[in-house]
mmCIF file with all atom_site columns, C-alpha atoms in Angstrom:
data_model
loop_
_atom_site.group_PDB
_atom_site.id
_atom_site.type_symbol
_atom_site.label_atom_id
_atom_site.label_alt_id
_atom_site.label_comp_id
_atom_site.label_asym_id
_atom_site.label_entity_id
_atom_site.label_seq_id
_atom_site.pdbx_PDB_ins_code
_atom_site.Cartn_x
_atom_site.Cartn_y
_atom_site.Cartn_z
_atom_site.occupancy
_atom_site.B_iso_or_equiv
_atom_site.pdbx_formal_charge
_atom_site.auth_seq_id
_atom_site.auth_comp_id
_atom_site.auth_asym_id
_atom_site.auth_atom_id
_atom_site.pdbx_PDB_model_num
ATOM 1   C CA . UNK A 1 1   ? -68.168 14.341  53.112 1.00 0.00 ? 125 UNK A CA 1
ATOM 2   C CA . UNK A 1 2   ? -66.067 15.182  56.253 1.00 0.00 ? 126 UNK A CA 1
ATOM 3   C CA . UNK A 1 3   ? -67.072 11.742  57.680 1.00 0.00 ? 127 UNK A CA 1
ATOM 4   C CA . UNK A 1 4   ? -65.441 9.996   55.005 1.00 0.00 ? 128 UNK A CA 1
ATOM 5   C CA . UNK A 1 5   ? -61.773 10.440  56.706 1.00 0.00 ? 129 UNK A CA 1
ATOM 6   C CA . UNK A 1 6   ? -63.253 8.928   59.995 1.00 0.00 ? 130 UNK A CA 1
ATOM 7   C CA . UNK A 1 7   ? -65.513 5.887   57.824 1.00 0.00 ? 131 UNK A CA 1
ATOM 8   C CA . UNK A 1 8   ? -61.835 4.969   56.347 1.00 0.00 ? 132 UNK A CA 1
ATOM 9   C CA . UNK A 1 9   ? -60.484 4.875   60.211 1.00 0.00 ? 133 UNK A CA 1
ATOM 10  C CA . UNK A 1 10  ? -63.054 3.422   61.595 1.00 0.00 ? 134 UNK A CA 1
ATOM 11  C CA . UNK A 1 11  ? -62.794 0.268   59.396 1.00 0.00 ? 135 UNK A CA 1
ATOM 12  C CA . UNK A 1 12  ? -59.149 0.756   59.786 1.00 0.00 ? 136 UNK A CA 1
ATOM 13  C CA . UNK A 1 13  ? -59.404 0.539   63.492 1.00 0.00 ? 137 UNK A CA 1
ATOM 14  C CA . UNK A 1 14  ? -62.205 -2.488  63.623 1.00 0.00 ? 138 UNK A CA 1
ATOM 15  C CA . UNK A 1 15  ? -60.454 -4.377  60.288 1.00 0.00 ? 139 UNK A CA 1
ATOM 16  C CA . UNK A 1 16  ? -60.009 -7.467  62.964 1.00 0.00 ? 140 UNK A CA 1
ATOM 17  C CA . UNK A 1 17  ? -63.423 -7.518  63.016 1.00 0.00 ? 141 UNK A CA 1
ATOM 18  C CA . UNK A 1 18  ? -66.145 -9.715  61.272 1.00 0.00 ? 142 UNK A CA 1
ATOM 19  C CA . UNK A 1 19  ? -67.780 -6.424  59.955 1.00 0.00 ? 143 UNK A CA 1
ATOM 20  C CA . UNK A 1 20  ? -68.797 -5.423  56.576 1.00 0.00 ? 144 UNK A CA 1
ATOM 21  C CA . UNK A 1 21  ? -69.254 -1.856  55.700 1.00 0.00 ? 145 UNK A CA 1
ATOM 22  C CA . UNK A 1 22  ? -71.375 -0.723  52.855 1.00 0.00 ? 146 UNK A CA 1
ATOM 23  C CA . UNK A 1 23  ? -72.092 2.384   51.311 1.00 0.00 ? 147 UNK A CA 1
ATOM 24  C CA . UNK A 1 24  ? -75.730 3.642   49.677 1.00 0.00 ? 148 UNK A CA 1
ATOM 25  C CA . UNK A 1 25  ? -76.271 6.370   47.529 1.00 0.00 ? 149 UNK A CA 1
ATOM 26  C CA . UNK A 1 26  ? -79.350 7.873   45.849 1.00 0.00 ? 150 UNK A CA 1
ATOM 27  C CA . UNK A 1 27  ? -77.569 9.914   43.867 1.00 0.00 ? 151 UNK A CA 1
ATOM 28  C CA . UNK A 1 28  ? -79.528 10.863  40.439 1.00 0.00 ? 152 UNK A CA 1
ATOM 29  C CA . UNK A 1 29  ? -76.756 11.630  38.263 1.00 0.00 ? 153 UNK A CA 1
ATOM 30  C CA . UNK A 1 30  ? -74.383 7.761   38.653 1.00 0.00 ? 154 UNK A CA 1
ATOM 31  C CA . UNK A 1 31  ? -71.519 9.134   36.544 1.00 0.00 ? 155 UNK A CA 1
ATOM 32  C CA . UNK A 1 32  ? -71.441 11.625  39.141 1.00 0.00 ? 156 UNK A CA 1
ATOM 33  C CA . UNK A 1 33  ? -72.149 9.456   42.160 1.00 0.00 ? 157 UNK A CA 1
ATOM 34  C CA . UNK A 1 34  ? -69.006 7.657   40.315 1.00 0.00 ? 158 UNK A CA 1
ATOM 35  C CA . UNK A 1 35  ? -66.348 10.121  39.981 1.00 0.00 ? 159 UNK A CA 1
ATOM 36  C CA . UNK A 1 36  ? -67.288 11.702  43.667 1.00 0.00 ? 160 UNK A CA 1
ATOM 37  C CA . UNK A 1 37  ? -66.843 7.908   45.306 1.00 0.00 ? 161 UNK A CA 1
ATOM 38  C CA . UNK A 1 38  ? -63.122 7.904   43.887 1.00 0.00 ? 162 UNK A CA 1
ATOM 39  C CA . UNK A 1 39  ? -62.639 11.637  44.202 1.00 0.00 ? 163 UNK A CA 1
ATOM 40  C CA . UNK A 1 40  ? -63.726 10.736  48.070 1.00 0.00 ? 164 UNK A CA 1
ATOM 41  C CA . UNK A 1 41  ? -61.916 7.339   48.351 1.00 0.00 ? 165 UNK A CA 1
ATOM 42  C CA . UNK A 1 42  ? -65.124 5.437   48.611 1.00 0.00 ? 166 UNK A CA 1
ATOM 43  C CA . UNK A 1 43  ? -64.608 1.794   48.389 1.00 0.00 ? 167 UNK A CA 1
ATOM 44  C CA . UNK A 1 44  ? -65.749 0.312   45.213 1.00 0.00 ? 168 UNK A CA 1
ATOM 45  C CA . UNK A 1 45  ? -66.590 -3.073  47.074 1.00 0.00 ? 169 UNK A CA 1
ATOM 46  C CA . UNK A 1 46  ? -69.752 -2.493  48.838 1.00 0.00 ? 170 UNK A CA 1
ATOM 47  C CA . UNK A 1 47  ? -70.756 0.902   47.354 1.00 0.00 ? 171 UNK A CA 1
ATOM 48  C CA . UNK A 1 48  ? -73.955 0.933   45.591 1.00 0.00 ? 172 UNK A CA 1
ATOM 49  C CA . UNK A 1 49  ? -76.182 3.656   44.213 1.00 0.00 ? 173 UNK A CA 1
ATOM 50  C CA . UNK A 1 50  ? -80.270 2.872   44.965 1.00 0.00 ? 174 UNK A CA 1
ATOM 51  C CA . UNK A 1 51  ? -82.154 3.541   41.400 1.00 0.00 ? 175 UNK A CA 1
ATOM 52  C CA . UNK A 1 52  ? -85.890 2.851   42.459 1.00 0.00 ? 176 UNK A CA 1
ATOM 53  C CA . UNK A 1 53  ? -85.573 5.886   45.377 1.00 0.00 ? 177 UNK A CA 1
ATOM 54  C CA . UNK A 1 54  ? -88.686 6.980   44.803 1.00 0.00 ? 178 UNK A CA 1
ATOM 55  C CA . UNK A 1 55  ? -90.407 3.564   45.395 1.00 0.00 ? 179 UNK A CA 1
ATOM 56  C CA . UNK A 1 56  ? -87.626 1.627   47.463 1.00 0.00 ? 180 UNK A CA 1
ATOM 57  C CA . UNK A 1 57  ? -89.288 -0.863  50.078 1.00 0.00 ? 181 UNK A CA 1
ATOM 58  C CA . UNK A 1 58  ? -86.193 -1.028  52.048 1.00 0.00 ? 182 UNK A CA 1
ATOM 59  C CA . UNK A 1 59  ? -86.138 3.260   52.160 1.00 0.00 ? 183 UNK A CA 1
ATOM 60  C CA . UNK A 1 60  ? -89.657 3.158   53.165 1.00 0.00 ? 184 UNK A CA 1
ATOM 61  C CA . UNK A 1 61  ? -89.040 0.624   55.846 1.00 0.00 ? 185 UNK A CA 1
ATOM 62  C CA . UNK A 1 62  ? -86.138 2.425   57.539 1.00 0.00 ? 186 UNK A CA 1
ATOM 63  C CA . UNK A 1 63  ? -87.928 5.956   57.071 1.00 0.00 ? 187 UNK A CA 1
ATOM 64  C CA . UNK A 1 64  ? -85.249 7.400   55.257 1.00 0.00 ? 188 UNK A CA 1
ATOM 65  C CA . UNK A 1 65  ? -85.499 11.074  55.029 1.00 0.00 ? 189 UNK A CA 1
ATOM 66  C CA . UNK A 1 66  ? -82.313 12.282  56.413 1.00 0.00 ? 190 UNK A CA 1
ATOM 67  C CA . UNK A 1 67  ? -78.446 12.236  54.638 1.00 0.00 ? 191 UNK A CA 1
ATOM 68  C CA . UNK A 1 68  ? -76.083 11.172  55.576 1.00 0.00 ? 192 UNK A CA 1
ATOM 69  C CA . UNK A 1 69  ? -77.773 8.296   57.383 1.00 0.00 ? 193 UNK A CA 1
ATOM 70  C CA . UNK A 1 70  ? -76.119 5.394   59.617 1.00 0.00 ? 194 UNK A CA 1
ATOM 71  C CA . UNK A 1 71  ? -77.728 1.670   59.666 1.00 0.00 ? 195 UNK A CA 1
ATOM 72  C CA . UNK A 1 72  ? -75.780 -0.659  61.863 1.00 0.00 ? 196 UNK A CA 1
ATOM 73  C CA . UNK A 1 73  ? -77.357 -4.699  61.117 1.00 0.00 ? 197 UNK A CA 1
ATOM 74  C CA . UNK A 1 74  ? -76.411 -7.425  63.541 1.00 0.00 ? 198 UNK A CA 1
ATOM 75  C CA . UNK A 1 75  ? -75.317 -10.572 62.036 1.00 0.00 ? 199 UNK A CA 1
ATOM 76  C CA . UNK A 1 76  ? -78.167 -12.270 61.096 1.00 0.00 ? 200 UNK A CA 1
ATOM 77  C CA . UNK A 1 77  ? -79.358 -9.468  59.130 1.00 0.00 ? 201 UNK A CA 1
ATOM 78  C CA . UNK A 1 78  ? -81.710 -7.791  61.493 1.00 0.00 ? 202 UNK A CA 1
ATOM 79  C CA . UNK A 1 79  ? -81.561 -3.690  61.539 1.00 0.00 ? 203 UNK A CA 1
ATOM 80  C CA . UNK A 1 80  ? -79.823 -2.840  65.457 1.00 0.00 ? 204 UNK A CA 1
ATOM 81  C CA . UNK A 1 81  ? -79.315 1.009   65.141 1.00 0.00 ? 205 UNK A CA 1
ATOM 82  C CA . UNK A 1 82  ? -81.552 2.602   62.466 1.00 0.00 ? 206 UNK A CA 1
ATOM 83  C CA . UNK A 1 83  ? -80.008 6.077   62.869 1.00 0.00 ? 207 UNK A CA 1
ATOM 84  C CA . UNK A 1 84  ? -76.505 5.197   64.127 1.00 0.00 ? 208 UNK A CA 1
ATOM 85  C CA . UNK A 1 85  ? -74.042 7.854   65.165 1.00 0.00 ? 209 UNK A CA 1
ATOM 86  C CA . UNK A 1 86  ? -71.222 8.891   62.893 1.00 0.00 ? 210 UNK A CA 1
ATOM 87  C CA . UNK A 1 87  ? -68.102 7.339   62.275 1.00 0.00 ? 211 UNK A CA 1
ATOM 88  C CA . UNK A 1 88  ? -65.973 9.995   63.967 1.00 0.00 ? 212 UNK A CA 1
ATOM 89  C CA . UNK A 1 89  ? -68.271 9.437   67.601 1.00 0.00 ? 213 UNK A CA 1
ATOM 90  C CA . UNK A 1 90  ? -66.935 7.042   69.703 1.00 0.00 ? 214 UNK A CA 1
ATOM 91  C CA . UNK A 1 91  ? -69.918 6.000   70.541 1.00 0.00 ? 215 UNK A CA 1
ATOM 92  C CA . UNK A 1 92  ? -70.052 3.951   67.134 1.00 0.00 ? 216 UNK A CA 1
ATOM 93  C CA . UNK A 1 93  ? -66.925 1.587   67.714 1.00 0.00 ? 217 UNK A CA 1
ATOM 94  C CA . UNK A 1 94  ? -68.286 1.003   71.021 1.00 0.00 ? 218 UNK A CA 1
ATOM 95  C CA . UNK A 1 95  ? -71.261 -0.401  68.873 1.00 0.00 ? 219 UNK A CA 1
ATOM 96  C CA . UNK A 1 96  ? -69.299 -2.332  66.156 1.00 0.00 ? 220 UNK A CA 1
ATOM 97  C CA . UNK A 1 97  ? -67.228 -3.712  68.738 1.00 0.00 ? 221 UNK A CA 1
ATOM 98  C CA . UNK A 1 98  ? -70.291 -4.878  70.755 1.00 0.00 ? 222 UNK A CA 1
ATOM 99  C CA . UNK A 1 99  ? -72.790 -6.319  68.007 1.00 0.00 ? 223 UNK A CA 1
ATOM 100 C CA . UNK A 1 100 ? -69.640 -8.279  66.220 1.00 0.00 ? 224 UNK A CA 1
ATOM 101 C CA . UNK A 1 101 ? -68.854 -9.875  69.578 1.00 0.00 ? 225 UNK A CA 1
ATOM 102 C CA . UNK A 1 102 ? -72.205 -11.636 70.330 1.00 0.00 ? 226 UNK A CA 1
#
């Protein structure tokens, strides 16, 4: 929740940049997952909540078992970082920057 601030900055910072910034959930309860994503400042565009968790190719695929998690894809779609650092390291502008410019 404390990276929220810095995910808000970040695409603050970068907003000259091609980069689109989505946000995944697998949240149970989505009136919940809702009111938390407003109470938080999440943006609506680009937030989704995953309701097949327990049978999601794409969460097998990237071996989720860790939240928060970080995916950075390059531009043609293709999974760069699968366990990216966290918006408030430096270290992920440095990567934004990089994969938007090539």
């Amino acid at each position: 929740i404390k990276e929220f601030s810095y995910s808000q900055r970040l695409m603050d910072n970068l907003k000259n940049y091609k980069i689109k910034y989505i946000y995944l959930s697998v949240d149970d309860d989505k009136h919940k997952w809702r009111v938390n994503s407003e109470r938080y400042g999440l943006p609506t565009k680009n937030s989704y909540i995953i309701d097949n968790k327990l049978n999601s190719l794409f969460l097998e695929k990237i071996d989720f078992s860790s939240i928060p998690r970080y995916l950075i894809f390059g531009k043609t779609g293709m999974l760069e970082v699968s366990n990216a650092t966290k918006p408030s390291d430096p270290q992920t502008t440095k990567i934004l920057q990089s994969l938007s410019q090539q």
